[in-house]
Amino acid sequence: GESVGLHLPTLSVQEGDNSIINCAYSNSASDYFIWYKQESGKGPQFIIDIRSNMDKRQGQRVTVLLNKTVKHLSLQIAATQPGDSAVYFCAETPGFKTIFGAGTRLFVKA
Amino acid sequence: KAGVTQTPRYLIKTRGQQVTLSCSPISGHRSVSWYQQTPGQGLQFLFEYFSETQRNKGNFPGRFSGRQFSNSRSEMNVSTLELGDSALYLCASSGTGGLDKNIQYFGAGTRLSVL
């Protein structure tokens, strides 16, 4: 069936280092791929998106890479800060649906 | 613009009872989706409503139902509650044009505890 999965359920990084969160997807019909961040006690919030016809997009301290050949998506966070500690979800959007991955918890060590 | 509002924030019920959760989407958004999130788990899709019609449905039993009103506000109902229904229920709305139709804007959720 359709699925979006993550390679690592938890990731621990040192403050100031770069973080890379990976995601595998299975639906080739998705138009957009989106990353969300969920902090404790809050709902997920949009971070960055990438269209299916792109392979890289940069935001403020974040970069998303899309490899359609192997159906792989990654989120890179530069100079990770304590405020980046959260659960990160990837999502794909085939048609009117949004399919979320299982989530990766990012711990930032001071 | 005000964000997505969910009420109540917390709810305690006992097995066998029913519960209704409410969601007010961002003004102008016509799509409302509901998700169940259990501790340490991801987001399990329940259903999505668009212009008062259920457009997509996840793999949940018929005890879970929802509806959407003409002002786009939505409710979800869970009947005959089970202990396993204890979870955070998240509502998300999305717009109708361009990227906005793909982004889910989430509320803070309703935390339901079933005793």
CSV table of C-alpha atoms in Angstrom, one decimal:
chain,number,residue,atom,x,y,z
A,1,GLY,CA,0.0,0.0,0.0
A,2,GLU,CA,1.0,3.6,0.0
A,3,SER,CA,3.5,4.6,2.6
A,4,VAL,CA,6.0,7.2,3.6
A,5,GLY,CA,8.6,5.9,6.0
A,6,LEU,CA,11.6,7.2,7.9
A,7,HIS,CA,15.0,5.5,8.2
A,8,LEU,CA,15.8,6.7,11.7
A,9,PRO,CA,13.2,7.0,14.5
A,10,THR,CA,15.5,9.1,16.7
A,11,LEU,CA,18.5,11.4,16.0
A,12,SER,CA,20.8,13.0,18.5
A,13,VAL,CA,23.1,15.8,17.5
A,14,GLN,CA,25.4,18.2,19.1
A,15,GLU,CA,24.4,21.8,19.2
A,16,GLY,CA,26.0,23.6,16.2
A,17,ASP,CA,26.3,20.4,14.1
A,18,ASN,CA,24.3,19.8,11.0
A,19,SER,CA,21.3,17.4,11.2
A,20,ILE,CA,20.0,15.2,8.4
A,21,ILE,CA,16.7,13.5,8.6
A,22,ASN,CA,15.8,11.0,6.0
A,23,CYS,CA,12.5,9.7,4.5
A,24,ALA,CA,11.5,7.1,2.0
A,25,TYR,CA,8.2,7.4,0.0
A,26,SER,CA,6.4,5.1,-2.3
A,27,ASN,CA,3.8,7.1,-4.3
A,28,SER,CA,5.3,8.4,-7.6
A,29,ALA,CA,2.2,10.5,-8.2
A,30,SER,CA,2.9,13.0,-5.4
A,31,ASP,CA,3.1,16.7,-6.5
A,32,TYR,CA,4.6,18.1,-3.4
A,33,PHE,CA,6.7,16.8,-0.6
A,34,ILE,CA,6.6,18.6,2.7
A,35,TRP,CA,8.4,18.6,6.0
A,36,TYR,CA,6.7,19.4,9.3
A,37,LYS,CA,8.0,20.1,12.7
A,38,GLN,CA,6.1,19.1,15.8
A,39,GLU,CA,7.1,20.6,19.2
A,40,SER,CA,5.9,19.2,22.4
A,41,GLY,CA,2.3,20.1,23.1
A,42,LYS,CA,1.7,21.6,19.7
A,43,GLY,CA,0.4,20.4,16.3
A,44,PRO,CA,2.8,19.9,13.4
A,45,GLN,CA,3.9,23.1,11.6
A,46,PHE,CA,5.0,23.5,8.0
A,47,ILE,CA,8.8,23.9,7.6
A,48,ILE,CA,9.5,23.6,3.9
A,49,ASP,CA,8.2,22.0,0.7
A,50,ILE,CA,9.6,20.9,-2.6
A,51,ARG,CA,7.8,20.2,-5.8
A,52,SER,CA,8.2,16.9,-7.6
A,53,ASN,CA,10.0,18.6,-10.5
A,54,MET,CA,12.8,19.9,-8.3
A,55,ASP,CA,15.6,18.1,-6.5
A,56,LYS,CA,16.7,20.7,-4.0
A,57,ARG,CA,15.2,23.7,-2.2
A,58,GLN,CA,16.7,25.8,0.5
A,59,GLY,CA,15.1,27.8,3.3
A,60,GLN,CA,16.5,29.5,6.3
A,61,ARG,CA,19.0,27.0,7.8
A,62,VAL,CA,17.0,24.1,6.2
A,63,THR,CA,17.5,22.4,2.9
A,64,VAL,CA,15.3,19.7,1.4
A,65,LEU,CA,16.6,17.2,-1.1
A,66,LEU,CA,14.5,15.0,-3.3
A,67,ASN,CA,15.8,12.0,-5.2
A,68,LYS,CA,13.0,10.6,-7.3
A,69,THR,CA,15.1,7.8,-8.7
A,70,VAL,CA,15.2,6.1,-5.3
A,71,LYS,CA,12.1,7.8,-3.8
A,72,HIS,CA,14.1,9.4,-1.1
A,73,LEU,CA,13.6,12.8,0.7
A,74,SER,CA,15.9,14.4,3.2
A,75,LEU,CA,15.8,17.4,5.5
A,76,GLN,CA,19.1,19.1,6.4
A,77,ILE,CA,19.3,21.5,9.3
A,78,ALA,CA,22.4,23.6,9.4
A,79,ALA,CA,23.9,24.7,12.8
A,80,THR,CA,21.3,22.8,14.8
A,81,GLN,CA,20.0,24.7,17.8
A,82,PRO,CA,18.2,23.6,21.0
A,83,GLY,CA,15.0,25.0,19.5
A,84,ASP,CA,15.2,22.5,16.7
A,85,SER,CA,14.5,19.7,19.2
A,86,ALA,CA,11.2,18.3,18.0
A,87,VAL,CA,9.6,15.5,16.0
A,88,TYR,CA,9.9,15.9,12.2
A,89,PHE,CA,7.5,14.4,9.7
A,90,CYS,CA,7.8,14.1,6.0
A,91,ALA,CA,4.7,14.1,4.0
A,92,GLU,CA,3.7,13.5,0.3
A,93,THR,CA,0.6,14.7,-1.4
A,94,PRO,CA,-0.7,12.4,-4.1
A,95,GLY,CA,-3.9,14.1,-5.4
A,96,PHE,CA,-6.0,15.5,-2.6
A,97,LYS,CA,-4.4,13.3,0.0
A,98,THR,CA,-1.5,14.0,2.5
A,99,ILE,CA,0.4,10.9,3.6
A,100,PHE,CA,2.6,11.4,6.6
A,101,GLY,CA,5.7,9.4,7.5
A,102,ALA,CA,6.2,7.9,10.9
A,103,GLY,CA,8.3,10.8,12.3
A,104,THR,CA,11.9,11.3,13.6
A,105,ARG,CA,12.6,12.7,17.0
A,106,LEU,CA,15.6,15.1,17.0
A,107,PHE,CA,17.5,15.6,20.2
A,108,VAL,CA,19.9,18.5,20.4
A,109,LYS,CA,22.7,18.1,23.0
A,110,ALA,CA,24.0,21.4,24.4
B,1,LYS,CA,-5.6,35.4,10.4
B,2,ALA,CA,-6.5,33.2,13.4
B,3,GLY,CA,-5.1,29.7,13.3
B,4,VAL,CA,-7.0,26.4,13.6
B,5,THR,CA,-8.9,26.2,16.8
B,6,GLN,CA,-9.7,22.9,18.5
B,7,THR,CA,-12.0,22.5,21.5
B,8,PRO,CA,-11.8,21.2,24.1
B,9,ARG,CA,-8.0,20.9,24.6
B,10,TYR,CA,-8.4,18.0,27.1
B,11,LEU,CA,-11.1,15.5,27.7
B,12,ILE,CA,-11.5,12.5,30.0
B,13,LYS,CA,-14.1,9.9,29.3
B,14,THR,CA,-14.9,6.4,30.4
B,15,ARG,CA,-15.2,3.3,28.2
B,16,GLY,CA,-18.5,3.0,26.4
B,17,GLN,CA,-19.2,6.7,26.3
B,18,GLN,CA,-19.1,8.8,23.2
B,19,VAL,CA,-17.3,12.1,22.5
B,20,THR,CA,-17.5,15.0,20.1
B,21,LEU,CA,-14.5,17.1,19.2
B,22,SER,CA,-14.7,20.4,17.4
B,23,CYS,CA,-12.5,22.2,14.9
B,24,SER,CA,-12.6,25.7,13.5
B,25,PRO,CA,-10.4,26.0,10.4
B,26,ILE,CA,-8.5,29.0,9.2
B,27,SER,CA,-10.9,31.5,7.7
B,28,GLY,CA,-11.3,30.7,4.0
B,29,HIS,CA,-10.1,27.2,4.2
B,30,ARG,CA,-12.6,24.6,3.0
B,31,SER,CA,-10.7,21.4,3.6
B,32,VAL,CA,-10.5,19.9,7.1
B,33,SER,CA,-8.7,16.7,8.0
B,34,TRP,CA,-8.6,14.8,11.2
B,35,TYR,CA,-5.7,12.7,12.6
B,36,GLN,CA,-5.1,10.5,15.5
B,37,GLN,CA,-1.7,10.6,17.2
B,38,THR,CA,-0.8,8.1,20.0
B,39,PRO,CA,2.3,8.5,22.1
B,40,GLY,CA,5.4,7.9,20.1
B,41,GLN,CA,3.4,7.2,17.0
B,42,GLY,CA,2.9,9.1,13.8
B,43,LEU,CA,-0.2,10.7,12.4
B,44,GLN,CA,-2.9,8.3,11.5
B,45,PHE,CA,-5.3,9.8,9.0
B,46,LEU,CA,-9.0,9.6,10.0
B,47,PHE,CA,-10.9,11.5,7.3
B,48,GLU,CA,-11.0,14.7,5.3
B,49,TYR,CA,-13.9,16.9,4.5
B,50,PHE,CA,-14.2,19.4,1.8
B,51,SER,CA,-17.3,21.7,1.3
B,52,GLU,CA,-19.3,19.5,3.7
B,53,THR,CA,-18.5,16.3,1.9
B,54,GLN,CA,-16.2,13.5,3.1
B,55,ARG,CA,-13.5,13.4,0.4
B,56,ASN,CA,-11.1,10.9,1.9
B,57,LYS,CA,-11.3,8.3,4.6
B,58,GLY,CA,-8.6,6.4,6.6
B,59,ASN,CA,-8.8,2.9,8.0
B,60,PHE,CA,-10.7,3.4,11.2
B,61,PRO,CA,-13.8,1.6,12.4
B,62,GLY,CA,-17.2,3.0,11.9
B,63,ARG,CA,-17.2,4.2,15.5
B,64,PHE,CA,-15.3,7.2,14.2
B,65,SER,CA,-17.3,9.6,12.2
B,66,GLY,CA,-17.2,13.3,11.3
B,67,ARG,CA,-19.1,16.0,9.6
B,68,GLN,CA,-18.5,19.5,8.2
B,69,PHE,CA,-20.8,22.4,8.4
B,70,SER,CA,-21.5,25.1,5.8
B,71,ASN,CA,-19.1,27.5,7.6
B,72,SER,CA,-16.3,24.8,7.2
B,73,ARG,CA,-16.3,24.1,10.9
B,74,SER,CA,-15.9,20.4,11.6
B,75,GLU,CA,-16.7,17.9,14.3
B,76,MET,CA,-15.6,14.4,14.8
B,77,ASN,CA,-17.5,11.9,17.0
B,78,VAL,CA,-16.2,8.7,18.5
B,79,SER,CA,-18.9,6.3,19.9
B,80,THR,CA,-18.5,3.5,22.3
B,81,LEU,CA,-15.1,4.6,23.5
B,82,GLU,CA,-12.4,2.0,24.0
B,83,LEU,CA,-9.2,2.4,26.1
B,84,GLY,CA,-7.2,2.3,22.8
B,85,ASP,CA,-8.9,5.5,21.7
B,86,SER,CA,-6.8,7.5,24.1
B,87,ALA,CA,-4.8,9.8,21.9
B,88,LEU,CA,-4.2,13.3,20.7
B,89,TYR,CA,-6.7,14.2,18.0
B,90,LEU,CA,-5.4,16.7,15.6
B,91,CYS,CA,-7.4,18.8,13.1
B,92,ALA,CA,-5.8,20.5,10.1
B,93,SER,CA,-7.2,22.8,7.5
B,94,SER,CA,-5.9,23.6,4.1
B,95,GLY,CA,-6.6,26.2,1.4
B,96,THR,CA,-7.8,25.8,-2.2
B,97,GLY,CA,-5.1,27.4,-4.3
B,98,GLY,CA,-1.5,26.7,-5.2
B,99,LEU,CA,0.7,25.4,-2.5
B,100,ASP,CA,-1.8,26.3,0.1
B,101,LYS,CA,-4.0,23.4,-0.8
B,102,ASN,CA,-1.1,21.0,-0.1
B,103,ILE,CA,0.0,22.4,3.3
B,104,GLN,CA,-1.9,21.2,6.4
B,105,TYR,CA,-2.3,23.9,9.1
B,106,PHE,CA,-2.7,22.1,12.4
B,107,GLY,CA,-4.5,23.0,15.6
B,108,ALA,CA,-3.0,22.2,19.0
B,109,GLY,CA,-5.1,19.1,19.3
B,110,THR,CA,-7.6,17.6,21.7
B,111,ARG,CA,-6.0,15.1,24.2
B,112,LEU,CA,-8.6,12.4,24.9
B,113,SER,CA,-8.1,10.1,27.8
B,114,VAL,CA,-10.4,7.0,28.1
B,115,LEU,CA,-10.5,5.4,31.5
